[in-house]
Amino acid sequence: MGSLFRSEEVCLAQLFLQSASAYSCISELGERGLLEFRDLNPKVSPFQRRFVGEVRRCEEMEKTFTFLQQELRAAGRVPEPCPESPRAPVAREALRVQEQSEQLAQELREVTQSRASLRGRLRDLRQYLHVLREGQRFTSLPAPLGSPPRPRALSEREPILDPSLHQHLERKINFVAGVIHPWRVTAFERLLWRACRGYLVASFVEMPEPMEDPATGESITWVIFLISYWGEQIGQKIRKISNCFHCQVYAYPESEASRTDVITRLHGQIQELSVTLEETEKYLAEVLDKVAQVLPTWRVQVQKMKAVYLVLNQCSFDVTKKCLIAEVWCPVQDLTQVQDALRQGSYQSGSSVECFVQRVPTSESPPTLIRTNKFTAGFQSIVDAYGVASYQEVNPAPYAIITFPFIFAIMFGDVGHGLLMFLFALWMVLYEDSPRLRQGTNEIWQTFFEGRYLILLMGAFSIYTGFIYNECFSKATAIFPSAWSVVTMANHSSWSSAYLATHPLLTLDPNVTGVFRGPYPFGIDPIWSLATNHLNFLNSFKMKMSVVLGIVHMGFGVILGVFNHVHFQQRHRLVLEFLPEMIFLLALFGYLVFLIFYKWIKFSAADSLVAPSILIHFIDMFLFTSNAENLPLYPGQVPVQMVLVVLALASVPVLLLGTPLYQWCRQRGLTVGAVPVQPLTVGEQEPLLEGQEAGNSVNTTTEDVESGGHSPDAKHSDFAEIFMHQAIHTIEYCLGCVSNTASYLRLWALSLAHAQLSEVLWTMVMRNGFVGLSYVGGVVLVPVFAAFAVLTVAILLVMEGLSAFLHALRLHWVEFQNKFYVGAGYKLCPFAFAPDTWE
Amino acid sequence: MVSLLCCGPKMAACGLVLSAWGVVMLVRGLRGREGSEGPGPERIYRLYEQVSYNCFIAAGLYALLGGFSLCQTRLNKRKEYMVR
């Protein structure tokens, strides 16, 4: 249950899997998602691994599935994700899936092909029909030489195309009829005219209905042309030209009767073909239905199978024992579950010998596993973004659940804005199970959605700090009556009307009895929002508050380091590091906090003229000087301060040299002494030394884990490294204390910026809406409020919110965590079947 | 019925939120103004009253806008169901 406090214990284990039941065991483990497998064959190329054939087979099946999916998509169907997740298939099932999928793919290919050819044929027949019909209009006109409807004939004045007339001339009229693309009509005409001038009559007419172009698939209104000519050579020329223009030429029967004959025959053929096409389409729809039904399941199954085989490829094969050995990182808590899974797997595959798991000692640093739920996951992720915790290090996330929203709220304090943020997050949290919210594709929206609990807490805390700063959309709310009384001041100073007319600013003196009736019960008095020296008062308050909070936060960080020292059995660091660090921090900055509180309590408005300045006292403390005009806060202040400074300065060399000297003495005790003291295992020196010793995996010979046999030379260079490291740590800590304390002043800066922006928005935008004094003002107020709302959301909520978020994050990552956190670990990525991503 | 559906679903939702906020804030402004004590002259009193009336009117208009947005949202949802 204390898993959020520090990461769980993770051990290295070996799985001994029988060849027969290896597949089902791994599949079972994958369903549970407990272990991270290590690659035992890192030097083997993917083509030489054991199960490369199976992986290749899976990939081929996936290719077939992609083809099927494309066909589905071309037909306009959307494949649905698989409702329940099927298990990885055994060899028999996989074979069946492969056969069926290939069969379906083959069927689909055939059906689409036949459909395409049927369609082509139908189109041809239809075009022929249209050609004949339109052509009939030209050729069956009576004697008058009137131009046929909508002709594009260039040759009206040429010999007519009426066959009856031409019979008089005893020349045979021949026809060429066909269909041409509309863009090529003019060029075609021109060429015909130039080539066969005078000996042909060409007429063009558009087809009544558009048809599909076989090449591009788009719908085009084709143009039917009918060319009547006489002479064989002209005919050949015309045919050649129409060939060049890719026209579809049809045989045009001459006599009326044969034409009608052909037309009726065409009708019949079209009818039959349509029926056949309908049947084909129906069959295609059936096949597609079948595919849509089984494809999602197959996909998931084959994905799982491939994942299992990839994991099996990482195991090593032990020839003597005829089994596969897998090396895994396993949480100690889950070892029984793993054994259970192995038992299930063996049972399912029907083998008699059971697979088992065995824990193996190691000196490598295991991965970090911290189990979170949906609430803590957000906070853990912002800690992990900086660095994953080292193995078994104290985890800053549980404290970040409270401190992060609180520090954000200090920079964002406004009741109205906090309430808006809270409601937005509440909506996301209440509807978090709705699929519409979960499947958002927008990345920015996903980021906000993942952090909904963060935003919820941030909004709630902002409402609280908003009440403390007494700001609601930059207006103060008087929940309790104000403690300042203007009436008393007016009566005391007897302000006359003339005085009021000439003095725009009036001072309320708290030293006059009755003007200031005591502190406001909760938060800042609302009268300050009417005061012109509002910022003077607020700045002092916020700066001191920031410093106090910063020192408390940093002190807490140092205290958390204690847990690390105790856990890793480094009690010497408690005395040699923690103690000097705390003394340094408290003697200097803890004293500052004390001064702040002392001055708030001890000094009041009565002695405000002679109140000492803390800043000057603090500076004098370091410089060992004194200022005559600055009265001491309490008697004996100067010697107390001197002692504190000396104490702080004395703790620096202890911090600098303590731990290295202790290590050195101990090493010397080791090498000189006759009986070697049991050395601490290397794992405990982990925070200091980054390097890792050789692991105790299967491929290496079993050697001593506790490697104490270092040569003195190696120890020397190690000592230099330790000393360097400690020097850096000391300098970083001491200088960091000063700079980080100042860094916390950003709490004041950002809250000031937020308050000012909010006020500007109010005065510049909203107040103008109240100007209109007639009832028209009410209508004007509507767009003004809309503008105010949009700007509030865009600038104050989004921009300021992101800014405050960033600064709060920085304060946590740098100022808080560098007091105790190392963050050099890596996460445990268990082998689990990822949910299917349907592209 | 289709012609009533003039804005999309997202705009309707925005309008709804805006109206809700507007009504709440402006009514609060109204109440705030009414409750202000003032030893000042009567002119300020009347100004405050006027401003509060304006707030009330604006709140009313926003309520109308809210109702309109609500209708639009409902129509949008119905349209989604019909298409399916």
CSV table of C-alpha atoms in Angstrom, one decimal, chain A residues 152 154 180-196 202 204 223 227 241-242 244-245 247:
chain,number,residue,atom,x,y,z
A,152,ARG,CA,-22.1,21.7,-84.7
A,154,LEU,CA,-19.1,23.3,-90.1
A,180,ILE,CA,-15.4,11.5,-78.3
A,181,HIS,CA,-14.2,13.3,-75.2
A,182,PRO,CA,-15.8,16.8,-75.1
A,183,TRP,CA,-12.4,18.5,-74.8
A,184,ARG,CA,-11.2,17.1,-78.1
A,185,VAL,CA,-14.2,18.1,-80.2
A,186,THR,CA,-12.9,21.3,-81.7
A,187,ALA,CA,-9.5,19.8,-82.6
A,188,PHE,CA,-11.2,16.8,-84.1
A,189,GLU,CA,-13.5,18.9,-86.2
A,190,ARG,CA,-10.7,21.1,-87.4
A,191,LEU,CA,-8.6,18.2,-88.4
A,192,LEU,CA,-11.4,16.5,-90.2
A,193,TRP,CA,-12.2,19.7,-92.0
A,194,ARG,CA,-8.6,20.1,-93.1
A,195,ALA,CA,-8.1,16.6,-94.1
A,196,CYS,CA,-11.3,15.7,-95.8
A,202,ALA,CA,-19.9,15.9,-89.5
A,204,PHE,CA,-21.8,16.6,-83.1
A,223,VAL,CA,-20.1,14.0,-77.4
A,227,ILE,CA,-19.8,11.7,-89.9
A,241,ILE,CA,-8.1,10.4,-87.4
A,242,SER,CA,-10.7,9.1,-85.0
A,244,CYS,CA,-5.7,9.1,-83.0
A,245,PHE,CA,-8.2,11.0,-81.0
A,247,CYS,CA,-12.7,7.9,-80.1
